[in-house]
mmCIF file of C-alpha atoms and ligand atoms in Angstrom:
data_model
loop_
_atom_site.group_PDB
_atom_site.id
_atom_site.type_symbol
_atom_site.label_atom_id
_atom_site.label_comp_id
_atom_site.label_asym_id
_atom_site.label_seq_id
_atom_site.Cartn_x
_atom_site.Cartn_y
_atom_site.Cartn_z
ATOM 1 C CA MET A 212 7.493 4.553 34.951
ATOM 2 C CA SER A 213 4.337 3.990 33.024
ATOM 3 C CA SER A 214 3.968 0.709 31.200
ATOM 4 C CA ARG A 215 1.962 2.401 28.494
ATOM 5 C CA THR A 216 3.304 2.253 24.985
ATOM 6 C CA ARG A 217 3.716 5.449 23.008
ATOM 7 C CA VAL A 218 2.649 4.960 19.425
ATOM 8 C CA ALA A 219 3.221 7.670 16.849
ATOM 9 C CA VAL A 220 0.744 7.160 14.022
ATOM 10 C CA VAL A 221 2.325 8.811 10.981
ATOM 11 C CA PHE A 222 0.109 9.573 7.987
ATOM 12 C CA GLY A 223 -0.651 11.867 5.078
ATOM 13 C CA GLY A 224 2.516 12.481 3.154
ATOM 14 C CA ARG A 225 3.582 13.826 -0.195
ATOM 15 C CA SER A 226 2.098 11.100 -2.344
ATOM 16 C CA GLU A 227 -1.189 11.303 -4.218
ATOM 17 C CA GLU A 228 -2.634 8.899 -1.684
ATOM 18 C CA HIS A 229 -2.405 11.552 1.062
ATOM 19 C CA SER A 230 -6.121 11.552 1.804
ATOM 20 C CA ILE A 231 -6.497 7.782 1.756
ATOM 21 C CA SER A 232 -3.636 7.622 4.242
ATOM 22 C CA CYS A 233 -5.480 10.131 6.496
ATOM 23 C CA ILE A 234 -8.636 8.002 6.424
ATOM 24 C CA SER A 235 -6.650 4.832 7.163
ATOM 25 C CA ALA A 236 -4.882 6.596 10.055
ATOM 26 C CA GLY A 237 -8.168 7.828 11.511
ATOM 27 C CA SER A 238 -9.353 4.231 11.725
ATOM 28 C CA VAL A 239 -6.057 3.040 13.266
ATOM 29 C CA ILE A 240 -6.107 5.840 15.873
ATOM 30 C CA ALA A 241 -9.696 5.010 16.811
ATOM 31 C CA ALA A 242 -8.760 1.333 17.240
ATOM 32 C CA LEU A 243 -5.689 1.753 19.474
ATOM 33 C CA ASP A 244 -6.744 0.811 23.010
ATOM 34 C CA PRO A 245 -6.480 4.008 25.152
ATOM 35 C CA GLU A 246 -5.857 1.860 28.243
ATOM 36 C CA ARG A 247 -2.608 0.624 26.756
ATOM 37 C CA TYR A 248 -1.426 3.185 24.269
ATOM 38 C CA ASP A 249 -0.578 6.859 24.211
ATOM 39 C CA VAL A 250 -1.203 7.879 20.645
ATOM 40 C CA VAL A 251 0.727 10.738 19.057
ATOM 41 C CA PRO A 252 -0.837 11.539 15.685
ATOM 42 C CA VAL A 253 1.811 12.932 13.351
ATOM 43 C CA GLY A 254 0.692 14.195 9.987
ATOM 44 C CA ILE A 255 3.003 14.754 7.056
ATOM 45 C CA ALA A 256 1.643 17.692 5.073
ATOM 46 C CA ARG A 257 1.556 17.589 1.295
ATOM 47 C CA ASP A 258 4.650 19.813 1.271
ATOM 48 C CA GLY A 259 6.555 17.364 3.487
ATOM 49 C CA ARG A 260 6.347 19.199 6.856
ATOM 50 C CA TRP A 261 5.753 16.968 9.896
ATOM 51 C CA VAL A 262 3.045 18.379 12.145
ATOM 52 C CA LEU A 263 1.115 17.339 15.217
ATOM 53 C CA GLU A 264 -2.477 16.467 14.476
ATOM 54 C CA ALA A 265 -5.481 16.193 16.757
ATOM 55 C CA ALA A 266 -6.274 12.622 17.784
ATOM 56 C CA ASP A 267 -9.720 13.077 16.312
ATOM 57 C CA PRO A 268 -10.652 10.180 14.042
ATOM 58 C CA ASP A 269 -13.786 12.029 12.869
ATOM 59 C CA ARG A 270 -11.709 14.795 11.339
ATOM 60 C CA LEU A 271 -9.786 12.204 9.367
ATOM 61 C CA ALA A 272 -12.849 10.415 8.043
ATOM 62 C CA LEU A 273 -14.236 10.533 4.526
ATOM 63 C CA GLY A 274 -16.940 13.231 4.421
ATOM 64 C CA PRO A 275 -20.603 12.353 3.822
ATOM 65 C CA ALA A 276 -20.386 13.597 0.240
ATOM 66 C CA GLY A 277 -17.020 11.926 -0.348
ATOM 67 C CA GLU A 278 -14.907 14.905 0.799
ATOM 68 C CA LEU A 279 -11.292 13.826 1.256
ATOM 69 C CA PRO A 280 -9.460 14.781 4.481
ATOM 70 C CA SER A 281 -5.910 16.140 4.600
ATOM 71 C CA VAL A 282 -3.218 17.023 7.138
ATOM 72 C CA SER A 283 -3.716 20.540 8.472
ATOM 73 C CA GLY A 284 -1.802 20.808 11.803
ATOM 74 C CA THR A 285 0.481 23.796 12.357
ATOM 75 C CA THR A 286 2.785 22.680 15.190
ATOM 76 C CA GLU A 287 5.854 21.343 13.424
ATOM 77 C CA VAL A 288 7.731 18.390 14.853
ATOM 78 C CA THR A 289 10.797 16.416 13.983
ATOM 79 C CA LEU A 290 12.011 12.955 14.915
ATOM 80 C CA THR A 291 15.343 13.230 16.735
ATOM 81 C CA PRO A 292 17.435 10.153 17.551
ATOM 82 C CA GLY A 293 17.448 9.568 21.306
ATOM 83 C CA GLN A 294 14.928 12.313 21.997
ATOM 84 C CA GLY A 295 11.929 11.153 20.087
ATOM 85 C CA LEU A 296 9.545 13.752 18.740
ATOM 86 C CA VAL A 297 10.584 17.343 19.288
ATOM 87 C CA VAL A 298 8.530 20.445 18.505
ATOM 88 C CA THR A 299 10.472 22.660 16.135
ATOM 89 C CA GLU A 300 7.902 25.341 15.338
ATOM 90 C CA PRO A 301 6.845 27.622 17.007
ATOM 91 C CA ARG A 302 10.481 28.041 17.996
ATOM 92 C CA ASP A 303 9.940 30.025 21.193
ATOM 93 C CA VAL A 304 8.551 26.988 23.009
ATOM 94 C CA PRO A 305 10.870 24.038 22.450
ATOM 95 C CA THR A 306 8.860 21.110 23.716
ATOM 96 C CA LEU A 307 10.000 17.588 24.059
ATOM 97 C CA LEU A 308 7.127 15.319 23.235
ATOM 98 C CA GLY A 309 9.115 12.373 24.370
ATOM 99 C CA GLU A 310 10.416 9.069 23.227
ATOM 100 C CA VAL A 311 8.272 7.094 20.872
ATOM 101 C CA ASP A 312 8.190 3.350 21.465
ATOM 102 C CA VAL A 313 6.922 2.524 18.038
ATOM 103 C CA VAL A 314 5.825 4.285 14.861
ATOM 104 C CA PHE A 315 2.818 3.077 12.901
ATOM 105 C CA PRO A 316 3.425 4.447 9.399
ATOM 106 C CA VAL A 317 -0.039 4.426 7.857
ATOM 107 C CA MET A 318 1.359 5.689 4.585
ATOM 108 C CA HIS A 319 0.587 4.769 1.008
ATOM 109 C CA GLY A 320 2.778 5.330 -2.035
ATOM 110 C CA PRO A 321 6.083 7.164 -2.499
ATOM 111 C CA TRP A 322 7.641 9.046 0.459
ATOM 112 C CA GLY A 323 6.048 6.794 3.028
ATOM 113 C CA GLN A 324 5.309 3.274 1.891
ATOM 114 C CA ASP A 325 8.396 3.034 -0.308
ATOM 115 C CA GLY A 326 11.234 2.628 2.175
ATOM 116 C CA THR A 327 12.050 6.323 2.523
ATOM 117 C CA LEU A 328 10.238 6.761 5.844
ATOM 118 C CA GLN A 329 11.378 3.298 6.929
ATOM 119 C CA GLY A 330 14.985 4.382 6.263
ATOM 120 C CA LEU A 331 14.532 7.473 8.415
ATOM 121 C CA LEU A 332 13.150 5.355 11.247
ATOM 122 C CA GLU A 333 16.045 2.907 10.950
ATOM 123 C CA MET A 334 18.497 5.816 11.111
ATOM 124 C CA ALA A 335 16.758 7.140 14.212
ATOM 125 C CA GLY A 336 16.617 3.657 15.745
ATOM 126 C CA VAL A 337 12.850 3.773 16.191
ATOM 127 C CA ARG A 338 10.796 0.583 15.835
ATOM 128 C CA TYR A 339 7.976 0.639 13.306
ATOM 129 C CA VAL A 340 5.078 -1.392 12.006
ATOM 130 C CA GLY A 341 5.344 -3.234 8.720
ATOM 131 C CA ALA A 342 7.849 -3.908 5.992
ATOM 132 C CA GLY A 343 11.465 -2.785 6.240
ATOM 133 C CA VAL A 344 13.411 -0.542 3.867
ATOM 134 C CA THR A 345 14.064 -2.886 0.951
ATOM 135 C CA SER A 346 10.740 -4.687 0.891
ATOM 136 C CA SER A 347 8.885 -1.407 1.163
ATOM 137 C CA ALA A 348 10.887 -0.005 -1.753
ATOM 138 C CA VAL A 349 10.512 -3.077 -3.943
ATOM 139 C CA GLY A 350 6.824 -3.455 -3.084
ATOM 140 C CA THR A 351 6.120 0.118 -4.194
ATOM 141 C CA ASP A 352 7.859 -0.241 -7.554
ATOM 142 C CA LYS A 353 5.795 -2.475 -9.836
ATOM 143 C CA HIS A 354 8.855 -3.109 -12.042
ATOM 144 C CA PHE A 355 11.200 -4.323 -9.298
ATOM 145 C CA MET A 356 8.358 -6.204 -7.646
ATOM 146 C CA LYS A 357 7.832 -8.221 -10.835
ATOM 147 C CA GLN A 358 11.564 -8.836 -11.144
ATOM 148 C CA VAL A 359 11.617 -10.348 -7.663
ATOM 149 C CA PHE A 360 8.508 -12.431 -8.379
ATOM 150 C CA LEU A 361 10.016 -13.721 -11.628
ATOM 151 C CA ALA A 362 13.270 -14.594 -9.884
ATOM 152 C CA ALA A 363 11.254 -16.536 -7.311
ATOM 153 C CA GLY A 364 9.384 -18.407 -10.051
ATOM 154 C CA LEU A 365 6.077 -16.697 -9.270
ATOM 155 C CA PRO A 366 3.612 -16.195 -12.154
ATOM 156 C CA VAL A 367 3.028 -12.630 -13.393
ATOM 157 C CA LEU A 368 1.649 -11.038 -16.562
ATOM 158 C CA PRO A 369 4.233 -10.040 -19.192
ATOM 159 C CA TYR A 370 5.072 -6.352 -19.437
ATOM 160 C CA VAL A 371 7.252 -3.740 -21.075
ATOM 161 C CA LEU A 372 9.137 -1.231 -18.951
ATOM 162 C CA VAL A 373 9.143 2.324 -20.304
ATOM 163 C CA ARG A 374 11.973 4.395 -18.849
ATOM 164 C CA PRO A 375 11.875 8.163 -19.376
ATOM 165 C CA ARG A 376 14.893 8.142 -21.690
ATOM 166 C CA GLN A 377 13.415 5.418 -23.906
ATOM 167 C CA TRP A 378 10.097 7.229 -24.271
ATOM 168 C CA GLU A 379 11.697 10.575 -24.935
ATOM 169 C CA HIS A 380 14.299 9.332 -27.454
ATOM 170 C CA ASP A 381 12.800 6.287 -29.120
ATOM 171 C CA PRO A 382 9.067 5.980 -28.583
ATOM 172 C CA ALA A 383 8.778 3.905 -31.790
ATOM 173 C CA LEU A 384 10.777 1.136 -30.136
ATOM 174 C CA VAL A 385 8.429 1.209 -27.161
ATOM 175 C CA ARG A 386 5.390 1.047 -29.464
ATOM 176 C CA GLU A 387 6.922 -1.963 -31.191
ATOM 177 C CA ALA A 388 7.627 -3.763 -27.928
ATOM 178 C CA VAL A 389 4.078 -3.106 -26.764
ATOM 179 C CA ALA A 390 2.657 -4.390 -30.074
ATOM 180 C CA ALA A 391 4.622 -7.607 -29.520
ATOM 181 C CA LEU A 392 2.987 -7.893 -26.105
ATOM 182 C CA GLY A 393 -0.422 -7.677 -27.777
ATOM 183 C CA TYR A 394 -3.432 -5.465 -27.032
ATOM 184 C CA PRO A 395 -5.308 -4.786 -24.824
ATOM 185 C CA VAL A 396 -2.739 -3.545 -22.312
ATOM 186 C CA PHE A 397 -2.768 -1.726 -18.992
ATOM 187 C CA VAL A 398 -0.501 1.299 -18.767
ATOM 188 C CA LYS A 399 0.589 2.170 -15.229
ATOM 189 C CA PRO A 400 2.924 4.475 -13.366
ATOM 190 C CA ALA A 401 5.536 2.197 -11.735
ATOM 191 C CA ARG A 402 5.206 3.782 -8.294
ATOM 192 C CA ALA A 403 1.692 5.061 -7.798
ATOM 193 C CA GLY A 404 -1.329 3.436 -6.184
ATOM 194 C CA SER A 405 -5.087 3.758 -5.763
ATOM 195 C CA SER A 406 -5.238 3.195 -9.544
ATOM 196 C CA PHE A 407 -3.931 6.728 -10.178
ATOM 197 C CA GLY A 408 -2.652 7.192 -13.719
ATOM 198 C CA ILE A 409 -3.732 3.719 -14.896
ATOM 199 C CA SER A 410 -5.527 3.204 -18.188
ATOM 200 C CA ARG A 411 -6.641 0.253 -20.206
ATOM 201 C CA VAL A 412 -5.693 0.621 -23.858
ATOM 202 C CA ASP A 413 -7.444 -1.490 -26.470
ATOM 203 C CA ALA A 414 -5.567 -0.471 -29.610
ATOM 204 C CA PRO A 415 -2.188 1.079 -30.589
ATOM 205 C CA ALA A 416 -3.788 4.488 -31.247
ATOM 206 C CA GLY A 417 -4.426 4.943 -27.525
ATOM 207 C CA LEU A 418 -0.945 4.075 -26.293
ATOM 208 C CA ASP A 419 0.789 7.460 -26.413
ATOM 209 C CA ASP A 420 -1.892 9.280 -24.444
ATOM 210 C CA ALA A 421 -1.960 6.541 -21.831
ATOM 211 C CA VAL A 422 1.825 6.647 -21.421
ATOM 212 C CA GLU A 423 1.700 10.439 -21.066
ATOM 213 C CA GLU A 424 -1.059 10.114 -18.488
ATOM 214 C CA ALA A 425 0.964 7.572 -16.482
ATOM 215 C CA ARG A 426 4.039 9.822 -16.745
ATOM 216 C CA ARG A 427 2.150 12.598 -14.991
ATOM 217 C CA HIS A 428 2.361 10.365 -11.915
ATOM 218 C CA ASP A 429 5.759 8.767 -12.389
ATOM 219 C CA PRO A 430 8.407 9.103 -15.113
ATOM 220 C CA LYS A 431 8.829 5.329 -14.941
ATOM 221 C CA VAL A 432 5.940 3.497 -16.616
ATOM 222 C CA LEU A 433 4.891 -0.117 -17.128
ATOM 223 C CA VAL A 434 2.809 -1.429 -19.988
ATOM 224 C CA GLU A 435 1.337 -4.745 -19.023
ATOM 225 C CA ALA A 436 -0.617 -7.338 -21.000
ATOM 226 C CA ALA A 437 -4.243 -7.302 -19.854
ATOM 227 C CA ALA A 438 -5.391 -10.365 -17.996
ATOM 228 C CA PRO A 439 -7.508 -12.519 -20.364
ATOM 229 C CA SER A 440 -11.135 -11.452 -20.435
ATOM 230 C CA GLY A 441 -13.173 -13.211 -17.804
ATOM 231 C CA ALA A 442 -10.261 -13.195 -15.351
ATOM 232 C CA ARG A 443 -11.375 -12.588 -11.766
ATOM 233 C CA GLU A 444 -9.533 -10.338 -9.308
ATOM 234 C CA LEU A 445 -8.893 -12.042 -6.002
ATOM 235 C CA GLU A 446 -7.123 -10.749 -2.895
ATOM 236 C CA ILE A 447 -5.870 -12.269 0.329
ATOM 237 C CA GLY A 448 -4.283 -10.935 3.517
ATOM 238 C CA VAL A 449 -0.985 -12.154 4.968
ATOM 239 C CA LEU A 450 0.230 -11.506 8.506
ATOM 240 C CA GLN A 451 3.657 -12.261 9.874
ATOM 241 C CA GLY A 452 3.488 -14.928 12.584
ATOM 242 C CA LEU A 453 4.075 -13.913 16.196
ATOM 243 C CA ALA A 454 7.270 -15.147 17.840
ATOM 244 C CA GLY A 455 8.802 -16.430 14.626
ATOM 245 C CA ASP A 456 5.805 -18.518 13.548
ATOM 246 C CA ALA A 457 5.057 -18.968 9.837
ATOM 247 C CA PRO A 458 2.989 -16.249 8.106
ATOM 248 C CA GLU A 459 -0.788 -16.630 8.274
ATOM 249 C CA THR A 460 -3.330 -15.987 5.539
ATOM 250 C CA SER A 461 -6.862 -14.650 5.743
ATOM 251 C CA VAL A 462 -9.958 -15.647 3.839
ATOM 252 C CA ALA A 463 -9.957 -14.363 0.259
ATOM 253 C CA ALA A 464 -12.047 -11.620 -1.298
ATOM 254 C CA GLU A 465 -13.128 -11.040 -4.876
ATOM 255 C CA ILE A 466 -13.172 -7.594 -6.435
ATOM 256 C CA THR A 467 -16.275 -7.121 -8.557
ATOM 257 C CA VAL A 468 -16.318 -4.090 -10.757
ATOM 258 C CA HIS A 469 -19.604 -3.090 -12.288
ATOM 259 C CA GLY A 470 -21.529 -0.160 -13.709
ATOM 260 C CA ASP A 471 -19.418 2.401 -15.525
ATOM 261 C CA HIS A 472 -16.099 1.048 -14.354
ATOM 262 C CA VAL A 473 -13.867 -0.706 -16.848
ATOM 263 C CA PHE A 474 -11.549 -1.819 -14.026
ATOM 264 C CA TYR A 475 -10.979 -1.355 -10.286
ATOM 265 C CA ASP A 476 -10.372 2.401 -10.419
ATOM 266 C CA PHE A 477 -10.282 5.029 -7.650
ATOM 267 C CA GLU A 478 -14.065 5.411 -7.323
ATOM 268 C CA ALA A 479 -14.667 1.675 -7.383
ATOM 269 C CA LYS A 480 -12.019 1.291 -4.666
ATOM 270 C CA TYR A 481 -13.105 3.928 -2.204
ATOM 271 C CA LEU A 482 -16.536 5.204 -3.037
ATOM 272 C CA GLU A 483 -18.405 2.029 -3.864
ATOM 273 C CA GLU A 484 -18.798 -1.373 -2.375
ATOM 274 C CA SER A 485 -17.442 -3.657 -5.027
ATOM 275 C CA TYR A 486 -16.374 -6.930 -3.533
ATOM 276 C CA VAL A 487 -17.541 -10.373 -2.474
ATOM 277 C CA LEU A 488 -16.258 -11.513 0.908
ATOM 278 C CA PRO A 489 -15.423 -14.273 1.373
ATOM 279 C CA ALA A 490 -14.753 -14.919 -2.301
ATOM 280 C CA GLU A 491 -16.585 -17.828 -3.859
ATOM 281 C CA VAL A 492 -13.616 -19.944 -4.865
ATOM 282 C CA ASP A 493 -13.146 -23.657 -4.454
ATOM 283 C CA ASP A 494 -10.798 -24.971 -1.806
ATOM 284 C CA GLU A 495 -8.189 -26.013 -4.303
ATOM 285 C CA VAL A 496 -7.883 -22.466 -5.729
ATOM 286 C CA LEU A 497 -7.915 -20.984 -2.235
ATOM 287 C CA GLY A 498 -5.156 -23.363 -1.199
ATOM 288 C CA ARG A 499 -2.971 -22.287 -4.124
ATOM 289 C CA MET A 500 -3.726 -18.626 -3.394
ATOM 290 C CA ARG A 501 -2.573 -19.098 0.181
ATOM 291 C CA GLU A 502 0.596 -20.827 -0.916
ATOM 292 C CA LEU A 503 1.456 -18.237 -3.577
ATOM 293 C CA ALA A 504 0.630 -15.354 -1.218
ATOM 294 C CA VAL A 505 3.061 -16.657 1.390
ATOM 295 C CA ARG A 506 5.705 -17.261 -1.265
ATOM 296 C CA ALA A 507 5.271 -13.681 -2.532
ATOM 297 C CA PHE A 508 5.441 -12.358 1.048
ATOM 298 C CA GLU A 509 8.655 -14.255 1.633
ATOM 299 C CA ALA A 510 10.152 -13.444 -1.790
ATOM 300 C CA LEU A 511 9.923 -9.751 -0.890
ATOM 301 C CA ASP A 512 11.045 -10.367 2.729
ATOM 302 C CA VAL A 513 7.926 -8.568 3.944
ATOM 303 C CA GLU A 514 7.491 -8.059 7.673
ATOM 304 C CA GLY A 515 4.223 -7.351 9.437
ATOM 305 C CA LEU A 516 1.505 -7.411 6.856
ATOM 306 C CA ALA A 517 0.681 -7.511 3.178
ATOM 307 C CA ARG A 518 -2.290 -7.781 0.909
ATOM 308 C CA VAL A 519 -1.571 -9.998 -2.068
ATOM 309 C CA ASP A 520 -3.628 -9.469 -5.237
ATOM 310 C CA PHE A 521 -4.206 -12.007 -8.000
ATOM 311 C CA PHE A 522 -5.864 -12.506 -11.328
ATOM 312 C CA CYS A 523 -7.601 -15.861 -11.552
ATOM 313 C CA LEU A 524 -8.124 -17.152 -15.096
ATOM 314 C CA ASP A 525 -11.040 -19.277 -16.313
ATOM 315 C CA ASP A 526 -9.022 -22.459 -15.926
ATOM 316 C CA GLY A 527 -8.143 -21.627 -12.319
ATOM 317 C CA GLN A 528 -4.609 -20.443 -13.092
ATOM 318 C CA LEU A 529 -3.456 -17.718 -10.692
ATOM 319 C CA LEU A 530 -1.249 -14.793 -11.675
ATOM 320 C CA LEU A 531 0.170 -12.350 -9.160
ATOM 321 C CA ASN A 532 -0.825 -8.745 -9.712
ATOM 322 C CA GLU A 533 0.847 -7.079 -6.746
ATOM 323 C CA VAL A 534 1.763 -7.110 -3.080
ATOM 324 C CA GLU A 535 0.780 -4.113 -0.954
ATOM 325 C CA THR A 536 3.002 -3.701 2.098
ATOM 326 C CA MET A 537 0.715 -1.043 3.578
ATOM 327 C CA PRO A 538 -2.666 -1.840 2.099
ATOM 328 C CA GLY A 539 -5.619 0.497 2.496
ATOM 329 C CA PHE A 540 -6.379 0.395 6.204
ATOM 330 C CA THR A 541 -9.674 2.207 6.574
ATOM 331 C CA ALA A 542 -12.335 0.367 8.556
ATOM 332 C CA THR A 543 -13.940 -0.586 5.233
ATOM 333 C CA SER A 544 -10.741 -1.504 3.377
ATOM 334 C CA MET A 545 -10.279 -5.002 2.002
ATOM 335 C CA PHE A 546 -7.331 -5.970 4.192
ATOM 336 C CA PRO A 547 -9.000 -5.388 7.583
ATOM 337 C CA LEU A 548 -12.305 -6.769 6.279
ATOM 338 C CA MET A 549 -10.639 -9.994 5.142
ATOM 339 C CA TRP A 550 -9.091 -10.412 8.592
ATOM 340 C CA GLN A 551 -12.364 -9.625 10.295
ATOM 341 C CA HIS A 552 -13.955 -12.481 8.360
ATOM 342 C CA THR A 553 -11.055 -14.675 9.445
ATOM 343 C CA GLY A 554 -11.763 -13.949 13.107
ATOM 344 C CA LEU A 555 -9.376 -11.063 13.791
ATOM 345 C CA ASP A 556 -11.335 -7.845 14.165
ATOM 346 C CA TYR A 557 -9.934 -4.394 13.399
ATOM 347 C CA PRO A 558 -8.668 -3.525 16.918
ATOM 348 C CA ALA A 559 -7.120 -6.990 17.303
ATOM 349 C CA LEU A 560 -5.400 -6.603 13.944
ATOM 350 C CA VAL A 561 -3.946 -3.218 14.925
ATOM 351 C CA GLU A 562 -2.853 -4.682 18.263
ATOM 352 C CA ARG A 563 -1.154 -7.602 16.516
ATOM 353 C CA LEU A 564 0.764 -5.268 14.195
ATOM 354 C CA VAL A 565 1.966 -3.081 17.059
ATOM 355 C CA GLN A 566 3.061 -6.161 19.014
ATOM 356 C CA LEU A 567 4.955 -7.507 15.985
ATOM 357 C CA ALA A 568 6.717 -4.169 15.628
ATOM 358 C CA LEU A 569 7.657 -4.037 19.317
ATOM 359 C CA GLN A 570 9.077 -7.566 19.105
ATOM 360 C CA ARG A 571 11.642 -6.718 16.490
ATOM 361 C CA SER A 572 14.605 -4.400 16.695
ATOM 362 C CA THR A 573 15.769 -1.943 14.090
ATOM 363 C CA GLY A 574 18.940 -2.586 12.125
ATOM 364 C CA LEU A 575 19.964 -5.673 10.173
ATOM 365 C CA ARG A 576 17.784 -8.636 11.034
HETATM 366 N N1 ADP B 266 -2.834 -6.422 -16.482
HETATM 367 C C1 ADP B 266 -4.079 -6.154 -16.059
HETATM 368 N N2 ADP B 266 -5.147 -6.823 -16.541
HETATM 369 C C2 ADP B 266 -6.399 -6.548 -16.126
HETATM 370 N N3 ADP B 266 -6.698 -5.593 -15.224
HETATM 371 C C3 ADP B 266 -5.675 -4.888 -14.701
HETATM 372 C C4 ADP B 266 -4.317 -5.139 -15.077
HETATM 373 N N4 ADP B 266 -3.529 -4.297 -14.388
HETATM 374 C C5 ADP B 266 -4.340 -3.550 -13.628
HETATM 375 N N5 ADP B 266 -5.626 -3.888 -13.814
HETATM 376 C C6 ADP B 266 -6.791 -3.252 -13.153
HETATM 377 O O1 ADP B 266 -6.395 -2.007 -12.602
HETATM 378 C C7 ADP B 266 -6.471 -2.031 -11.167
HETATM 379 C C8 ADP B 266 -5.320 -1.261 -10.551
HETATM 380 O O2 ADP B 266 -4.092 -1.782 -11.010
HETATM 381 P P1 ADP B 266 -2.907 -2.136 -10.022
HETATM 382 O O3 ADP B 266 -1.783 -2.641 -10.828
HETATM 383 O O4 ADP B 266 -3.411 -3.035 -8.951
HETATM 384 O O5 ADP B 266 -2.482 -0.716 -9.443
HETATM 385 P P2 ADP B 266 -2.680 0.009 -8.015
HETATM 386 O O6 ADP B 266 -1.358 -0.113 -7.352
HETATM 387 O O7 ADP B 266 -3.036 1.406 -8.336
HETATM 388 O O8 ADP B 266 -3.750 -0.748 -7.277
HETATM 389 C C9 ADP B 266 -6.485 -3.499 -10.822
HETATM 390 O O9 ADP B 266 -7.098 -3.712 -9.575
HETATM 391 C C10 ADP B 266 -7.277 -4.088 -12.002
HETATM 392 O O10 ADP B 266 -8.674 -3.821 -11.854
HETATM 393 MG MG1 MG B 267 -3.883 -2.741 -6.930
#
C-alpha cells in the first residue's frame, strides 16, 4: 500500500468564473508536492461534463496577452461512491482511476463554490477542501450572506433585494425602495463573482439598465448603498485552525483602484496589480478587522479557508462586504499573497488545506 495521498483537483465549471478557476487550479496543481501526492486533475467543462485534464499547470495559466484558459479534456469521468473516479467515455475502455482520498474543489461561483459540488461529494462520501454545503451556499448568495451577518450583529451596508417577480410585476416599487436607500448604489447579481454584472449607479435614470445587466447573470439581484466616498477596501485571510484550534488571520491587504476603473472590476482584479500588501492600517483597525473576520467566518460556519472583505470608512468604522469561501487562488491572488506575507507560502498553504480536509470526515459534523 502506498502512503501517497490521491488528490483530485476539480476546476472549471459552468459558472462565468470558469477561466479564473482554471488558473487557480493550475497554481494549486503546481504546488502539490509530487513526493506526497498523486494529483488527478478533473476539469468540469462549461457544459457540465467532467473530464480528465493534463496535469500541466502551464496550459492552465493566463496567456501572455491575457488569454483565458478553459477545460478542454475529452476523456469523461464520473465520481462513483466506493469506486472513486471512473472513466465513462470512451465506453469501450472502462477504466477505474481509483479511490480519491480528497477532492480540492478549486471552483468559483455557482455550480462549484455554492454547495452543489460539496453536496455531491457528501453524497459520495469523499472528503474535500473548504466550506461545507450550507456555508458554501450561503457564502455564494450575497442576500443570504447579509442575512446571516445581520443576525450575527455584523455591520453591513443597507440593500434592497430585487426578486425576479418583483422586477417583472412592480418595478416602480423597486425604484421607490432604491430611492429610499439613496444614490449612488451598487447593483449586483446575488450569485456571481469576479465583479461580473456589477455596476455603480449614480442617479435613478441608470437603475433599470443596471438591474437588467445584473439579471443577465442572475435573476436575483441586490441593490446596495454605495460605501461613503473615501471608503477604503480592505481584505484579510482566515484559515481554520489545525486540530480544533481557533481560526487564524493573515496580514491585511488594501485594494487600490486607479486609472479608468470606477471600482474593483474584472480587469482591476486579474489583469492589473492594484493592491497594497500589507495594508497601511493602524493596529487598532487591524485588530478589529481580525475580530470581525473571525466572527464572520464563524457566523457562516466556514471550514478551511475564507477571504473576508471590508469597507473601512474615514472614521475607522468597518463594514463587511463579503466572505469568499473559495477565494481566487492563483499564485498572484490576494488570499495566497496575504498568507505569504504572514509567513505561510503558497505550497504550505495548499498543504495546510489538504491536511485540514483529510482531518475531517464527511457527513454531519
Ligand atoms: N456597496 C458598495 N460600495 C462601494 N463599492 C462597492 C460596493 N459594492 C461593490 N463595490 C465594488 O465592487 C467590487 C465587487 O463587488 P463585490 O460585492 O465584492 O462582488 P464580487 O463577488 O464580484 O467580488 C468591490 O470590490 C468594490 O470595488
Ligand atoms: Mg468581491
